[in-house]
PDB file of C-alpha atoms in Angstrom:
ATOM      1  CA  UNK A 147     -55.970 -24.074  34.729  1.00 48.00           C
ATOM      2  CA  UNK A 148     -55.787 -25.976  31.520  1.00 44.00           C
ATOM      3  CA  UNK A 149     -56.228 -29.479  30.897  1.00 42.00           C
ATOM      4  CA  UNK A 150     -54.818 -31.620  27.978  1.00 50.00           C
ATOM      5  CA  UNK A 151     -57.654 -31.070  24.856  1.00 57.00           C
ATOM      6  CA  UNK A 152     -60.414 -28.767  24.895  1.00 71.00           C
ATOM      7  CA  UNK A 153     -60.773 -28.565  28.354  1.00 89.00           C
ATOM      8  CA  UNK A 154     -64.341 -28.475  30.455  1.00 94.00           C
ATOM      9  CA  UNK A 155     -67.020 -25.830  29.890  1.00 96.00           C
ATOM     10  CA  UNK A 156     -68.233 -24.593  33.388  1.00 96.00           C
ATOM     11  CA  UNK A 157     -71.388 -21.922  33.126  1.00 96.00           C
ATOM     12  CA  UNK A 158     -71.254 -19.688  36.136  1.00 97.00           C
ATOM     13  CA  UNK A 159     -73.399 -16.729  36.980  1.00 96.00           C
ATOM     14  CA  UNK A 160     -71.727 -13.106  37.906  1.00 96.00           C
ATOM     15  CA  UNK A 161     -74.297 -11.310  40.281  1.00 96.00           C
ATOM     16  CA  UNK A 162     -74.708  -7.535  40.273  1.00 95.00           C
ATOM     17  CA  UNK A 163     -73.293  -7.081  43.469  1.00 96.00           C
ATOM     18  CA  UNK A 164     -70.198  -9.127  42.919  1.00 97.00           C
ATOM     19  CA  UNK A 165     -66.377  -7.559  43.214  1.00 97.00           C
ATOM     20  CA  UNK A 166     -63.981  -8.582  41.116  1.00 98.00           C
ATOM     21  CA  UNK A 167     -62.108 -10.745  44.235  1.00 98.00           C
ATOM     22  CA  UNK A 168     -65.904 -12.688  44.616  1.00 98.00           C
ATOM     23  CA  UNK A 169     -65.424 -13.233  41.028  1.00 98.00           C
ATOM     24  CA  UNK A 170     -61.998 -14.440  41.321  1.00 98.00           C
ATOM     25  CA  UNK A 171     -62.763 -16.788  44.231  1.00 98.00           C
ATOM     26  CA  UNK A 172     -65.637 -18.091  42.823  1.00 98.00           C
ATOM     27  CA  UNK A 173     -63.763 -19.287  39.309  1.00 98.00           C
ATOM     28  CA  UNK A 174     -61.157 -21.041  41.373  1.00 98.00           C
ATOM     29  CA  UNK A 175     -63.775 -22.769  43.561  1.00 97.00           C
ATOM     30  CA  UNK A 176     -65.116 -24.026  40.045  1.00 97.00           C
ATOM     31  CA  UNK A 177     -61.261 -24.570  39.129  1.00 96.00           C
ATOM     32  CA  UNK A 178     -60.993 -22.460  36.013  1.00 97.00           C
ATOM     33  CA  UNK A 179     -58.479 -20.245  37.486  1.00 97.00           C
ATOM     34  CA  UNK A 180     -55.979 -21.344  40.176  1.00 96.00           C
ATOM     35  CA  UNK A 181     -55.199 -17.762  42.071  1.00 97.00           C
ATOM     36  CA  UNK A 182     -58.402 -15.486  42.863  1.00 98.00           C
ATOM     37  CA  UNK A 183     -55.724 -12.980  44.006  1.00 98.00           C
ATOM     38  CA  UNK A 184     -53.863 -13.102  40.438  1.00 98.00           C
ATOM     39  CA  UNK A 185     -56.915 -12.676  38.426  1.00 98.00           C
ATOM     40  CA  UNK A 186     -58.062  -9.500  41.049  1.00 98.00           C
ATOM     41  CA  UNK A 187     -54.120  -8.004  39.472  1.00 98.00           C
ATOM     42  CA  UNK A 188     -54.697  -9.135  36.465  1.00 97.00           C
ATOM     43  CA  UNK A 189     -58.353  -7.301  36.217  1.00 97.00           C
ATOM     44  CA  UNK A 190     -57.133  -4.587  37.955  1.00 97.00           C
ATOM     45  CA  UNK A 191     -53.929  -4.112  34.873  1.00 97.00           C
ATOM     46  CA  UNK A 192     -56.204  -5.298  32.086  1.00 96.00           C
ATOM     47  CA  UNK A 193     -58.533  -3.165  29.500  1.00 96.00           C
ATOM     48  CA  UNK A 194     -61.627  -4.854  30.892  1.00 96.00           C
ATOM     49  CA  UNK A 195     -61.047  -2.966  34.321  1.00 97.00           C
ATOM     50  CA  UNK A 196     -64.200  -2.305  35.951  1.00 96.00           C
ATOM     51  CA  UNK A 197     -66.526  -3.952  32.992  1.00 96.00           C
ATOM     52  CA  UNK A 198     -67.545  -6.985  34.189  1.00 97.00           C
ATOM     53  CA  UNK A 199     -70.750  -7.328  33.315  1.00 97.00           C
ATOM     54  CA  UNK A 200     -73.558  -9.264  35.616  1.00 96.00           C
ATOM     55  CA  UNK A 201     -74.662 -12.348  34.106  1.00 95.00           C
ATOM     56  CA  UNK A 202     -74.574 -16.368  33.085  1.00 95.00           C
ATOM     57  CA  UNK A 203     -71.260 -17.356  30.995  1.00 96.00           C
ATOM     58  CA  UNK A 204     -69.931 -20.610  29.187  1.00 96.00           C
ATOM     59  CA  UNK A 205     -66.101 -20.646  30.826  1.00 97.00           C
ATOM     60  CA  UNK A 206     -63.936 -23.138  29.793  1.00 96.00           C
ATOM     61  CA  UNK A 207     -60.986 -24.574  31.859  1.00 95.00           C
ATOM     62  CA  UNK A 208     -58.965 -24.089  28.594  1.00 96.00           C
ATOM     63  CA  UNK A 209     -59.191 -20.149  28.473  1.00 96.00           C
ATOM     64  CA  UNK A 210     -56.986 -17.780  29.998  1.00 96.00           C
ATOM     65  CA  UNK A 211     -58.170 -15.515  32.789  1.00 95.00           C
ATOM     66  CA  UNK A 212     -57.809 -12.378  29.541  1.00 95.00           C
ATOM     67  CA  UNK A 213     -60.443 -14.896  27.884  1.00 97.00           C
ATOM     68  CA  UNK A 214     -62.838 -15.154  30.686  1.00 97.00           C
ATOM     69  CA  UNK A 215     -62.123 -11.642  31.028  1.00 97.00           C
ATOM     70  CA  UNK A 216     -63.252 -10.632  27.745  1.00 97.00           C
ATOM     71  CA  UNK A 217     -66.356 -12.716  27.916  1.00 97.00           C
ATOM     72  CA  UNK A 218     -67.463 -11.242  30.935  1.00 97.00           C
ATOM     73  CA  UNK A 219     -66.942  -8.087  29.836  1.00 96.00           C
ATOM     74  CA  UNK A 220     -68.906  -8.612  26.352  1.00 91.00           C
ATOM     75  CA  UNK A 221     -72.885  -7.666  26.734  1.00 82.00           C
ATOM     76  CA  UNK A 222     -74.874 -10.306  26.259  1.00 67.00           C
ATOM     77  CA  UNK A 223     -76.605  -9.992  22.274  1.00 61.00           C
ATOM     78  CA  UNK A 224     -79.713 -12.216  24.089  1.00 50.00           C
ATOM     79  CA  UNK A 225     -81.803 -12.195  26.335  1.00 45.00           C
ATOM     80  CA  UNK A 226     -82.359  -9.203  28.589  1.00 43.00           C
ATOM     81  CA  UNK A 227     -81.443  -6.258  28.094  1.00 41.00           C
ATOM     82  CA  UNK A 228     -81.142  -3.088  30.789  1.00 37.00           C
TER      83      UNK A 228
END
């Protein structure tokens, strides 16, 4: 879902617990994606499969589900560490 200009930064919080389709209908609740089901695929075919990492992440209604993807994926350099 993108939105003329930079678009709107939404923070959201993965739990530990969470599948990848609770992660995809969560994000279109907030409206940064616009199919849960798509972004499950789209997890499922991309190089990120099965690294989601649990967590709080800056989103933006300008990125592309890869984006958010990658993000999510990326350890956090702060905070805590397992």
């Amino acid at each position: 879902v993108s939105v003329a200009g930079g678009g709107r930064t939404i923070t959201v919080g993965i739990a530990e617990d969470a599948s990848v389709k609770d992660i995809g209908e969560m994000l279109q609740e907030k409206g940064l994606i616009e199919d849960a089901n798509l972004f499950v695929v789209q997890e499922l075919l991309s190089a990120y499969h099965g690294e989601i990492l649990p967590g709080i992440y800056d989103l933006s209604t300008s990125m592309t589900s890869h984006e958010m993807l990658a993000i999510m994926s990326t350890p956090a350099t702060e905070g805590e560490e397992e």
